Amino acid sequence: MEPSLYKYIWRYSRQEQIGVLSLVLMSAPFYFFSLDLPKQIVNLISGAAQSGFVSPPLLPAVIDLPAPVGPALGMPWVLFGGFTADAFGTLVGLSLIFLGLVVINGAFKMVINTRKGRMGERLLRRLRYELVDRVLRFPPRHYRKVKPSEVASMVKDEVEPLGTFIGDAIVWPAFLGMQAVVAILFILVQSVFLGAIACLILAVQFRLISYLREPILKLIKKRQIQARELAGRVGEIVDGVADIHVQDTSNYERADISKRLGIIYETRFEIYQRKFFVKFVNNFLANFTPFIFYLLGGSLVLNGSLDVGQLVAVIVAYKDLPNPIKELIDWYFTRRDVTIKYEQVIEQFQTADLLDGALQKPIGTAPPLAGAVDITSLSVTDDSGFQLLDALTLTVPLNQAVAVVGPAGCGKEAFGALFARQHAPSTGSIKVAGAELQSLPEGITGRRIGYAAAEGYFLPASLRDNILYGLKNEPRAGSNAGSASMAW
C-alpha cells in the first residue's frame, strides 16, 4: 500500500481532483463580483440623495487599481461602458445581480461539496476493502500477533475520518484559499492600507492558532492509542470470560477498565480545555480586525481618502474572511491528524511475508491432484523458535490412507497443519503432485485438500451454512450484486 496518504489520494482520484479544482477556479470571478456589488449599491444609495446626482452605468467593465499603481499604468481601463438607467432602475438591476451571484456562488459550493464528498466516500470504500484484503493475506503466524477487536476497530473506526478528509485533501484548501485570496485582493484594491492591516492580523492569527493547537494534535494521537488499547482489552475480557468467572477476577477486570476509562477521560478533558481556549483566541482576533476597520477606515472616510461604499465593501469582504482562514487552520491540523492515523493503520497492516495476492485469485475449475506427497528435509519452528518438525523426509502416494500417531507434542499436529498451510516450512520443501505446496493457489488447495482441526471455527450462521461454506469458492450471482457496480 502507498505509505503516503497524499500519494494514495492522488493515485486513485487524480481526474476527479482536477475536475473539482476546475470548478473552484471558475467560481473565483463570481465570488469577487459578489464582494464588489455592495460597494456599488451603497454608493448609489448615498449619492442619490445629493443634488445633481447622475446615475452610474449598469454593468460596466472597468479594470482599475488603487494609487499609485493604477494611475502609473494609465488606469482605469474601460472595456465596456455599461447600460444607462435611472437611479431606481440601476438599484433594481444591481440588487437582482447580487441575488443571482448569491445563487451562483451557492450552486458552485453545493456542487463542489457534493463531488468531493462522493470522492472521499469512494476512496474510503477502496481503503477499507484493501485493508480487509490484506487481513485475508496475512501469514498464519501473524494472526497470533494481532487482536481481532483492534483490527476491526482500525478498519471500521480509525479510517472513518479519512473518508471526509480525502475529499478535502486537495480541493478544500484550494477552495478556501481562493476565497481568502480573492477577499484579500478585493480589500487591497479598495485600500492598500486597510488590506495591509488585514494581512498582518491574519498572519498573526494563523501563526498563533497553529502554535496553540500543536499540543492538541499530540493529545488526539495519545487518545487514539488509548482507545485502541481499550478495545483490545475489552476483546481480551470477552475471549477469556470463562476463566474470569472461574478465577474470581471480575472485580480486577472492572478496576482495570475503570482505570483505563479514567485515563481516557483526563486526556479528552484536556483536549476540550485547550480546544475552547484556542476558539476564544481565534474569535477575539477575528473580531479585532473589524474594530480596526471601523476606527481607521472611518477616519479615512472623514478625511475623504475613502468613500463609504468602499469602507462597507471592505467590512463585508472581511466578514467572510475569518471563516475560510479558520477552516484552513482546521484543515491543516486535520491533515496532520489524519496523516498520522493513516500511517499508523498502514503500519499495522504491513508485514514482510504477506501472501501473494495471485494465490487467492479465482481459477475456475480446480484440477484433481494425482501422484504423491514428497517431503524433503522439512523443518518447522513456531513463533518462539521451538522445533515442531526436524529434517522430515517422506513420500506418501495420494491414493493411500495414512495415520500419523504419537504422543502430544511430537509434531503430529504441525504435520497436519502443514497441508492447510497453517505452518510454513523453515527449511526443506513439501510437494503435492509435483508442485510446491506453498506455490499452489488456494483455488486448488481449498478444493482438493481438506483440513479439520480441533479448534475449528464455527460461523455465526446456520448449520447448513457451516456445512456448505466450503462450496462458496467464488461469489454467486446475486450474493454480491453491488460489487459489479463498484467503479474503483
Short mmCIF file of C-alpha atoms in Angstrom, two decimals:
data_model
loop_
_atom_site.label_atom_id
_atom_site.label_comp_id
_atom_site.label_asym_id
_atom_site.label_seq_id
_atom_site.Cartn_x
_atom_site.Cartn_y
_atom_site.Cartn_z
CA MET A 1 0.00 0.00 0.00
CA GLU A 2 1.03 3.60 -0.54
CA PRO A 3 2.99 4.81 2.53
CA SER A 4 1.90 8.41 1.88
CA LEU A 5 -1.73 9.43 2.22
CA TYR A 6 -1.44 12.11 -0.46
CA LYS A 7 0.14 9.69 -2.93
CA TYR A 8 -2.74 7.32 -2.28
CA ILE A 9 -5.32 10.07 -2.82
CA TRP A 10 -3.69 11.38 -6.00
CA ARG A 11 -3.21 7.89 -7.43
CA TYR A 12 -6.87 6.92 -7.21
CA SER A 13 -8.66 10.28 -7.64
CA ARG A 14 -6.45 12.33 -9.97
CA GLN A 15 -9.09 13.01 -12.63
CA GLU A 16 -11.80 13.86 -10.09
CA GLN A 17 -9.47 16.19 -8.20
CA ILE A 18 -8.61 18.07 -11.40
CA GLY A 19 -12.30 18.34 -12.31
CA VAL A 20 -13.28 19.82 -8.94
CA LEU A 21 -10.27 22.17 -8.96
CA SER A 22 -11.51 23.48 -12.32
CA LEU A 23 -14.84 24.31 -10.69
CA VAL A 24 -13.00 26.14 -7.90
CA LEU A 25 -11.17 28.32 -10.44
CA MET A 26 -14.40 29.00 -12.34
CA SER A 27 -16.10 30.21 -9.15
CA ALA A 28 -13.43 32.83 -8.31
CA PRO A 29 -14.69 35.68 -10.61
CA PHE A 30 -18.26 35.29 -9.38
CA TYR A 31 -17.09 35.46 -5.76
CA PHE A 32 -15.10 38.64 -6.49
CA PHE A 33 -18.08 40.33 -8.17
CA SER A 34 -20.32 39.43 -5.21
CA LEU A 35 -17.91 41.34 -2.94
CA ASP A 36 -17.87 44.40 -5.20
CA LEU A 37 -21.64 44.81 -5.60
CA PRO A 38 -22.39 46.02 -2.02
CA LYS A 39 -19.99 48.93 -2.59
CA GLN A 40 -21.82 49.94 -5.76
CA ILE A 41 -25.23 49.66 -4.10
CA VAL A 42 -24.17 51.74 -1.06
CA ASN A 43 -22.56 54.43 -3.24
CA LEU A 44 -25.69 54.56 -5.40
CA ILE A 45 -28.00 54.99 -2.40
CA SER A 46 -25.81 57.59 -0.66
CA GLY A 47 -25.24 59.52 -3.90
CA ALA A 48 -28.89 59.55 -4.98
CA ALA A 49 -29.77 61.80 -2.02
CA GLN A 50 -27.41 64.52 -3.26
CA SER A 51 -28.43 67.19 -5.76
CA GLY A 52 -27.11 66.85 -9.26
CA PHE A 53 -26.56 63.12 -8.88
CA VAL A 54 -26.06 61.22 -12.11
CA SER A 55 -26.84 57.51 -12.01
CA PRO A 56 -23.75 55.42 -12.85
CA PRO A 57 -23.98 52.98 -15.77
CA LEU A 58 -25.16 49.45 -15.08
CA LEU A 59 -22.71 46.55 -15.60
CA PRO A 60 -19.65 48.48 -16.83
CA ALA A 61 -16.46 46.50 -17.49
CA VAL A 62 -13.59 48.51 -15.98
CA ILE A 63 -10.13 47.43 -14.81
CA ASP A 64 -8.69 49.69 -12.12
CA LEU A 65 -6.17 49.54 -9.27
CA PRO A 66 -5.62 51.95 -6.36
CA ALA A 67 -2.94 54.63 -6.42
CA PRO A 68 -0.08 54.73 -7.10
CA VAL A 69 -0.24 51.52 -9.17
CA GLY A 70 -3.40 52.32 -11.14
CA PRO A 71 -2.51 55.84 -12.37
CA ALA A 72 1.02 54.70 -13.22
CA LEU A 73 -0.44 52.10 -15.58
CA GLY A 74 -2.90 54.54 -17.12
CA MET A 75 -5.92 53.07 -15.36
CA PRO A 76 -8.86 52.87 -15.29
CA TRP A 77 -9.23 50.79 -18.44
CA VAL A 78 -12.81 50.85 -19.72
CA LEU A 79 -13.67 47.67 -21.59
CA PHE A 80 -17.44 48.30 -21.74
CA GLY A 81 -19.33 51.42 -20.80
CA GLY A 82 -22.36 49.61 -19.41
CA PHE A 83 -26.10 50.29 -19.71
CA THR A 84 -27.80 53.61 -18.95
CA ALA A 85 -30.66 53.68 -16.42
CA ASP A 86 -32.10 55.95 -13.74
CA ALA A 87 -31.18 55.55 -10.06
CA PHE A 88 -34.08 53.25 -9.21
CA GLY A 89 -33.54 51.07 -12.29
CA THR A 90 -29.85 50.80 -11.52
CA LEU A 91 -30.64 49.86 -7.90
CA VAL A 92 -33.06 47.14 -9.02
CA GLY A 93 -30.54 45.83 -11.54
CA LEU A 94 -27.68 45.73 -9.04
CA SER A 95 -29.88 44.03 -6.43
CA LEU A 96 -31.00 41.36 -8.89
CA ILE A 97 -27.42 40.78 -9.99
CA PHE A 98 -26.38 40.44 -6.35
CA LEU A 99 -29.15 37.87 -5.78
CA GLY A 100 -28.07 36.00 -8.89
CA LEU A 101 -24.46 35.91 -7.70
CA VAL A 102 -25.59 34.56 -4.33
CA VAL A 103 -27.38 31.72 -6.13
CA ILE A 104 -24.41 31.06 -8.42
CA ASN A 105 -21.89 31.02 -5.55
CA GLY A 106 -24.17 28.73 -3.54
CA ALA A 107 -24.56 26.40 -6.52
CA PHE A 108 -20.80 26.24 -7.01
CA LYS A 109 -20.30 25.39 -3.34
CA MET A 110 -23.04 22.75 -3.42
CA VAL A 111 -21.58 21.01 -6.48
CA ILE A 112 -18.02 21.18 -5.13
CA ASN A 113 -19.04 19.77 -1.73
CA THR A 114 -21.13 17.02 -3.31
CA ARG A 115 -18.38 15.91 -5.67
CA LYS A 116 -15.64 15.96 -3.04
CA GLY A 117 -17.90 14.08 -0.62
CA ARG A 118 -18.57 11.38 -3.20
CA MET A 119 -14.86 11.19 -3.98
CA GLY A 120 -14.00 10.79 -0.29
CA GLU A 121 -16.54 8.03 0.28
CA ARG A 122 -15.37 6.16 -2.82
CA LEU A 123 -11.74 6.18 -1.66
CA LEU A 124 -12.77 5.26 1.89
CA ARG A 125 -14.56 2.23 0.45
CA ARG A 126 -11.45 1.31 -1.52
CA LEU A 127 -9.18 1.74 1.51
CA ARG A 128 -11.36 -0.43 3.74
CA TYR A 129 -11.53 -3.08 1.04
CA GLU A 130 -7.73 -3.08 0.68
CA LEU A 131 -7.29 -3.41 4.45
CA VAL A 132 -9.64 -6.40 4.62
CA ASP A 133 -7.88 -7.85 1.57
CA ARG A 134 -4.59 -7.65 3.46
CA VAL A 135 -6.20 -9.29 6.51
CA LEU A 136 -7.12 -12.23 4.26
CA ARG A 137 -3.50 -12.39 3.07
CA PHE A 138 -1.80 -12.29 6.47
CA PRO A 139 0.51 -15.27 7.05
CA PRO A 140 -0.90 -17.68 9.68
CA ARG A 141 1.64 -16.73 12.37
CA HIS A 142 0.72 -13.04 12.02
CA TYR A 143 -2.85 -13.71 13.19
CA ARG A 144 -1.45 -14.79 16.54
CA LYS A 145 0.20 -11.38 16.97
CA VAL A 146 -2.87 -9.20 16.41
CA LYS A 147 -6.11 -8.83 18.31
CA PRO A 148 -9.29 -9.22 16.24
CA SER A 149 -11.03 -6.37 18.06
CA GLU A 150 -8.17 -3.96 17.29
CA VAL A 151 -8.11 -4.93 13.61
CA ALA A 152 -11.88 -4.48 13.37
CA SER A 153 -11.64 -1.13 15.16
CA MET A 154 -8.98 0.10 12.73
CA VAL A 155 -10.97 -0.94 9.65
CA LYS A 156 -14.25 0.47 10.94
CA ASP A 157 -13.46 3.44 13.16
CA GLU A 158 -9.89 4.67 12.73
CA VAL A 159 -10.15 5.11 8.96
CA GLU A 160 -13.59 6.78 9.19
CA PRO A 161 -12.15 10.34 9.36
CA LEU A 162 -10.22 9.58 6.17
CA GLY A 163 -13.48 9.48 4.23
CA THR A 164 -14.16 13.14 4.98
CA PHE A 165 -10.58 14.28 4.60
CA ILE A 166 -9.83 12.50 1.31
CA GLY A 167 -12.35 14.74 -0.44
CA ASP A 168 -10.94 17.78 1.37
CA ALA A 169 -7.25 16.94 0.96
CA ILE A 170 -6.68 18.98 -2.21
CA VAL A 171 -9.99 20.60 -3.14
CA TRP A 172 -10.88 22.19 0.19
CA PRO A 173 -7.65 24.18 0.77
CA ALA A 174 -7.84 25.30 -2.86
CA PHE A 175 -11.44 26.46 -2.41
CA LEU A 176 -10.82 28.17 0.94
CA GLY A 177 -7.56 29.64 -0.32
CA MET A 178 -9.36 31.01 -3.37
CA GLN A 179 -11.96 32.71 -1.16
CA ALA A 180 -9.29 34.13 1.17
CA VAL A 181 -7.06 35.38 -1.66
CA VAL A 182 -9.98 36.95 -3.54
CA ALA A 183 -11.22 38.69 -0.39
CA ILE A 184 -7.73 40.00 0.47
CA LEU A 185 -7.16 41.21 -3.11
CA PHE A 186 -10.52 42.93 -3.04
CA ILE A 187 -9.65 44.71 0.23
CA LEU A 188 -6.27 45.74 -1.21
CA VAL A 189 -7.99 47.15 -4.31
CA GLN A 190 -10.23 49.30 -2.09
CA SER A 191 -7.45 50.41 0.30
CA VAL A 192 -3.86 49.24 0.39
CA PHE A 193 -3.56 50.49 3.98
CA LEU A 194 -6.55 48.50 5.28
CA GLY A 195 -5.50 45.49 3.21
CA ALA A 196 -2.01 45.52 4.73
CA ILE A 197 -3.50 45.64 8.23
CA ALA A 198 -5.80 42.72 7.41
CA CYS A 199 -2.88 40.66 6.05
CA LEU A 200 -0.78 41.38 9.15
CA ILE A 201 -3.52 40.35 11.58
CA LEU A 202 -4.32 37.23 9.55
CA ALA A 203 -0.65 36.21 9.59
CA VAL A 204 -0.51 36.66 13.39
CA GLN A 205 -3.77 34.75 13.75
CA PHE A 206 -2.59 31.82 11.63
CA ARG A 207 0.77 31.55 13.41
CA LEU A 208 -0.65 31.91 16.92
CA ILE A 209 -3.51 29.47 16.42
CA SER A 210 -1.16 26.95 14.82
CA TYR A 211 1.17 27.19 17.82
CA LEU A 212 -1.69 26.76 20.32
CA ARG A 213 -3.14 23.75 18.50
CA GLU A 214 0.11 21.81 18.32
CA PRO A 215 -0.33 20.21 21.79
CA ILE A 216 -3.92 19.32 20.88
CA LEU A 217 -2.68 17.23 17.98
CA LYS A 218 -0.38 15.25 20.27
CA LEU A 219 -3.23 14.68 22.72
CA ILE A 220 -5.51 13.44 19.94
CA LYS A 221 -2.87 10.92 18.88
CA LYS A 222 -2.50 9.83 22.52
CA ARG A 223 -6.28 9.44 22.86
CA GLN A 224 -6.41 7.31 19.72
CA ILE A 225 -3.82 4.88 21.07
CA GLN A 226 -5.62 4.71 24.43
CA ALA A 227 -8.95 3.96 22.74
CA ARG A 228 -7.36 1.22 20.62
CA GLU A 229 -5.82 -0.38 23.71
CA LEU A 230 -9.20 -0.22 25.47
CA ALA A 231 -10.84 -2.03 22.54
CA GLY A 232 -8.16 -4.72 22.69
CA ARG A 233 -8.60 -5.08 26.46
CA VAL A 234 -12.38 -5.47 26.13
CA GLY A 235 -11.77 -8.11 23.45
CA GLU A 236 -9.50 -10.00 25.87
CA ILE A 237 -12.25 -9.94 28.51
CA VAL A 238 -14.79 -11.34 26.06
CA ASP A 239 -12.41 -14.09 24.92
CA GLY A 240 -11.45 -15.09 28.46
CA VAL A 241 -14.74 -14.51 30.27
CA ALA A 242 -15.00 -18.17 31.33
CA ASP A 243 -11.61 -18.06 33.09
CA ILE A 244 -12.53 -14.72 34.66
CA HIS A 245 -15.55 -16.31 36.35
CA VAL A 246 -13.62 -19.42 37.36
CA GLN A 247 -10.75 -17.42 38.91
CA ASP A 248 -12.99 -14.76 40.51
CA THR A 249 -11.15 -11.90 38.79
CA SER A 250 -14.19 -9.97 37.53
CA ASN A 251 -13.63 -7.14 40.01
CA TYR A 252 -9.98 -6.96 39.00
CA GLU A 253 -11.03 -6.60 35.36
CA ARG A 254 -13.58 -3.91 36.31
CA ALA A 255 -10.88 -1.98 38.15
CA ASP A 256 -8.53 -2.21 35.17
CA ILE A 257 -11.22 -0.97 32.77
CA SER A 258 -12.14 1.81 35.20
CA LYS A 259 -8.51 2.93 35.32
CA ARG A 260 -8.26 2.96 31.53
CA LEU A 261 -11.52 4.90 31.20
CA GLY A 262 -10.24 7.43 33.73
CA ILE A 263 -7.05 7.97 31.73
CA ILE A 264 -9.08 8.47 28.54
CA TYR A 265 -11.38 10.90 30.39
CA GLU A 266 -8.43 13.02 31.55
CA THR A 267 -6.99 13.11 28.05
CA ARG A 268 -10.31 14.08 26.45
CA PHE A 269 -10.97 16.76 29.08
CA GLU A 270 -7.57 18.32 28.47
CA ILE A 271 -8.32 18.35 24.75
CA TYR A 272 -11.61 20.17 25.39
CA GLN A 273 -9.92 22.78 27.60
CA ARG A 274 -7.24 23.55 25.07
CA LYS A 275 -9.63 23.46 22.12
CA PHE A 276 -12.06 26.01 23.55
CA PHE A 277 -9.23 28.31 24.63
CA VAL A 278 -7.98 28.28 21.05
CA LYS A 279 -11.52 29.03 19.89
CA PHE A 280 -11.70 32.00 22.27
CA VAL A 281 -8.41 33.43 20.94
CA ASN A 282 -9.48 32.85 17.34
CA ASN A 283 -12.83 34.60 17.84
CA PHE A 284 -11.13 37.56 19.51
CA LEU A 285 -8.69 38.03 16.63
CA ALA A 286 -11.48 37.62 14.08
CA ASN A 287 -13.45 40.47 15.69
CA PHE A 288 -10.42 42.65 16.40
CA THR A 289 -9.87 43.46 12.72
CA PRO A 290 -13.38 44.95 12.16
CA PHE A 291 -12.67 47.19 15.16
CA ILE A 292 -9.55 48.46 13.33
CA PHE A 293 -11.57 48.92 10.15
CA TYR A 294 -14.25 50.96 11.92
CA LEU A 295 -11.65 53.12 13.64
CA LEU A 296 -9.06 53.68 10.92
CA GLY A 297 -11.39 53.18 7.95
CA GLY A 298 -13.85 55.65 9.44
CA SER A 299 -11.01 58.16 9.80
CA LEU A 300 -10.14 57.70 6.13
CA VAL A 301 -13.78 58.34 5.18
CA LEU A 302 -13.86 61.50 7.29
CA ASN A 303 -10.64 62.67 5.60
CA GLY A 304 -12.04 61.95 2.15
CA SER A 305 -9.43 59.30 1.35
CA LEU A 306 -12.08 56.57 1.20
CA ASP A 307 -15.77 56.62 0.33
CA VAL A 308 -18.48 54.99 2.42
CA GLY A 309 -19.15 52.31 -0.17
CA GLN A 310 -15.54 51.19 -0.15
CA LEU A 311 -15.47 51.00 3.66
CA VAL A 312 -18.70 48.98 3.71
CA ALA A 313 -17.32 46.69 0.99
CA VAL A 314 -14.10 46.16 2.97
CA ILE A 315 -16.04 45.29 6.14
CA VAL A 316 -18.38 42.96 4.22
CA ALA A 317 -15.43 41.27 2.50
CA TYR A 318 -13.58 40.79 5.77
CA LYS A 319 -16.72 39.45 7.44
CA ASP A 320 -16.44 36.40 5.19
CA LEU A 321 -12.64 36.16 5.54
CA PRO A 322 -12.15 34.74 9.08
CA ASN A 323 -14.23 31.66 8.28
CA PRO A 324 -12.01 30.47 5.39
CA ILE A 325 -8.90 31.26 7.45
CA LYS A 326 -10.26 29.34 10.44
CA GLU A 327 -11.24 26.42 8.25
CA LEU A 328 -7.79 26.45 6.63
CA ILE A 329 -6.23 26.20 10.09
CA ASP A 330 -8.65 23.39 10.96
CA TRP A 331 -7.81 21.68 7.68
CA TYR A 332 -4.08 21.97 8.40
CA PHE A 333 -4.37 20.20 11.74
CA THR A 334 -6.90 17.71 10.43
CA ARG A 335 -4.42 16.86 7.68
CA ARG A 336 -1.70 16.16 10.22
CA ASP A 337 -4.04 14.15 12.43
CA VAL A 338 -5.43 12.08 9.55
CA THR A 339 -1.97 11.54 8.07
CA ILE A 340 -0.79 10.13 11.40
CA LYS A 341 -3.85 7.88 11.58
CA TYR A 342 -3.26 6.64 8.05
CA GLU A 343 0.40 5.88 8.74
CA GLN A 344 -0.46 4.09 12.00
CA VAL A 345 -3.14 1.97 10.33
CA ILE A 346 -0.95 1.12 7.35
CA GLU A 347 1.88 0.16 9.70
CA GLN A 348 -0.38 -2.38 11.42
CA PHE A 349 -1.27 -3.96 8.08
CA GLN A 350 2.28 -4.13 6.71
CA THR A 351 4.08 -7.44 7.06
CA ALA A 352 7.13 -8.65 5.18
CA ASP A 353 5.76 -12.13 4.41
CA LEU A 354 2.31 -11.11 3.18
CA LEU A 355 0.77 -13.81 0.99
CA ASP A 356 0.92 -13.22 -2.74
CA GLY A 357 -2.46 -11.98 -3.98
CA ALA A 358 -2.16 -14.21 -7.06
CA LEU A 359 -2.62 -17.27 -4.82
CA GLN A 360 -6.18 -16.17 -4.00
CA LYS A 361 -7.37 -15.28 -7.49
CA PRO A 362 -10.28 -17.32 -8.91
CA ILE A 363 -9.06 -20.18 -11.10
CA GLY A 364 -12.28 -21.70 -12.41
CA THR A 365 -12.27 -25.49 -12.21
CA ALA A 366 -9.66 -26.98 -9.88
CA PRO A 367 -7.83 -29.94 -11.47
CA PRO A 368 -7.63 -33.13 -9.37
CA LEU A 369 -4.36 -33.91 -7.62
CA ALA A 370 -2.52 -37.07 -8.65
CA GLY A 371 0.81 -38.58 -7.73
CA ALA A 372 2.32 -38.34 -4.27
CA VAL A 373 3.26 -36.05 -1.43
CA ASP A 374 7.04 -35.60 -1.38
CA ILE A 375 8.56 -34.13 1.78
CA THR A 376 12.30 -33.46 1.77
CA SER A 377 14.39 -32.37 4.79
CA LEU A 378 11.41 -30.48 6.18
CA SER A 379 11.76 -28.50 9.41
CA VAL A 380 9.12 -26.34 11.08
CA THR A 381 9.51 -23.96 14.03
CA ASP A 382 6.87 -21.99 15.89
CA ASP A 383 6.91 -18.27 16.74
CA SER A 384 9.10 -18.84 19.80
CA GLY A 385 11.68 -20.82 17.83
CA PHE A 386 10.60 -24.22 19.21
CA GLN A 387 11.24 -27.07 16.75
CA LEU A 388 7.95 -28.72 15.74
CA LEU A 389 9.36 -30.89 12.93
CA ASP A 390 13.01 -31.60 12.28
CA ALA A 391 14.52 -32.81 8.97
CA LEU A 392 11.46 -34.83 7.97
CA THR A 393 11.73 -36.78 4.70
CA LEU A 394 8.71 -38.73 3.50
CA THR A 395 6.89 -39.84 0.35
CA VAL A 396 3.20 -40.74 0.53
CA PRO A 397 1.09 -41.67 -2.53
CA LEU A 398 -2.12 -39.68 -2.72
CA ASN A 399 -4.24 -42.82 -3.15
CA GLN A 400 -3.30 -44.18 0.29
CA ALA A 401 -4.71 -43.56 3.76
CA VAL A 402 -2.01 -42.64 6.27
CA ALA A 403 -2.34 -42.07 10.03
CA VAL A 404 0.26 -40.10 11.95
CA VAL A 405 0.26 -41.19 15.59
CA GLY A 406 2.33 -40.28 18.59
CA PRO A 407 2.23 -38.59 21.99
CA ALA A 408 1.23 -34.98 22.46
CA GLY A 409 3.87 -32.54 21.29
CA CYS A 410 5.52 -34.98 18.91
CA GLY A 411 4.72 -32.83 15.91
CA LYS A 412 1.72 -34.70 14.53
CA GLU A 413 -0.49 -31.59 14.84
CA ALA A 414 2.05 -29.50 12.95
CA PHE A 415 2.29 -32.20 10.27
CA GLY A 416 -1.43 -31.99 9.57
CA ALA A 417 -1.45 -28.20 9.68
CA LEU A 418 1.28 -28.14 7.03
CA PHE A 419 -1.16 -29.28 4.36
CA ALA A 420 -3.55 -26.46 5.26
CA ARG A 421 -0.58 -24.04 5.15
CA GLN A 422 -1.14 -23.12 8.77
CA HIS A 423 2.61 -23.57 9.21
CA ALA A 424 5.32 -22.58 6.76
CA PRO A 425 8.45 -24.74 6.39
CA SER A 426 11.56 -23.25 7.98
CA THR A 427 13.78 -25.41 5.76
CA GLY A 428 13.17 -28.11 3.19
CA SER A 429 10.18 -28.49 0.89
CA ILE A 430 6.83 -30.18 0.57
CA LYS A 431 5.48 -31.04 -2.87
CA VAL A 432 1.99 -32.21 -3.76
CA ALA A 433 1.52 -33.81 -7.17
CA GLY A 434 4.92 -32.47 -8.20
CA ALA A 435 4.19 -28.84 -7.28
CA GLU A 436 5.44 -26.86 -4.28
CA LEU A 437 2.60 -26.70 -1.78
CA GLN A 438 3.39 -23.09 -0.87
CA SER A 439 3.04 -22.02 -4.51
CA LEU A 440 -0.28 -23.74 -5.20
CA PRO A 441 -3.23 -21.32 -5.45
CA GLU A 442 -5.92 -21.51 -2.79
CA GLY A 443 -8.36 -22.44 -5.54
CA ILE A 444 -6.61 -25.83 -5.67
CA THR A 445 -5.63 -26.37 -2.03
CA GLY A 446 -9.02 -25.20 -0.76
CA ARG A 447 -10.98 -27.57 -3.01
CA ARG A 448 -8.64 -30.57 -3.21
CA ILE A 449 -7.15 -30.63 0.31
CA GLY A 450 -9.46 -30.89 3.31
CA TYR A 451 -8.41 -30.00 6.85
CA ALA A 452 -10.41 -30.23 10.07
CA ALA A 453 -8.62 -29.05 13.20
CA ALA A 454 -9.70 -29.50 16.80
CA GLU A 455 -10.01 -25.72 17.19
CA GLY A 456 -12.14 -25.24 14.08
CA TYR A 457 -14.17 -22.04 13.81
CA PHE A 458 -17.98 -22.25 13.76
CA LEU A 459 -19.54 -19.44 11.74
CA PRO A 460 -22.31 -17.39 13.42
CA ALA A 461 -24.80 -18.79 10.91
CA SER A 462 -27.00 -21.83 10.40
CA LEU A 463 -25.67 -25.38 10.46
CA ARG A 464 -26.38 -25.62 6.74
CA ASP A 465 -24.26 -22.54 6.02
CA ASN A 466 -21.38 -24.00 8.02
CA ILE A 467 -21.54 -27.35 6.23
CA LEU A 468 -21.74 -25.76 2.78
CA TYR A 469 -19.23 -22.99 3.48
CA GLY A 470 -16.50 -24.85 1.61
CA LEU A 471 -18.55 -24.60 -1.60
CA LYS A 472 -18.51 -20.80 -1.62
CA ASN A 473 -15.30 -20.59 -3.60
CA GLU A 474 -16.47 -17.67 -5.73
CA PRO A 475 -19.26 -15.07 -5.41
CA ARG A 476 -22.58 -16.43 -6.60
CA ALA A 477 -24.91 -14.41 -8.83
CA GLY A 478 -26.98 -12.08 -6.65
CA SER A 479 -24.94 -12.64 -3.49
CA ASN A 480 -22.77 -9.59 -4.18
CA ALA A 481 -24.93 -7.67 -6.59
CA GLY A 482 -23.35 -4.38 -5.63
CA SER A 483 -19.81 -5.50 -6.34
CA ALA A 484 -20.26 -5.34 -10.09
CA SER A 485 -21.15 -1.64 -9.93
CA MET A 486 -18.15 -0.62 -7.80
CA ALA A 487 -16.25 1.78 -10.03
CA TRP A 488 -13.00 1.85 -8.09
#
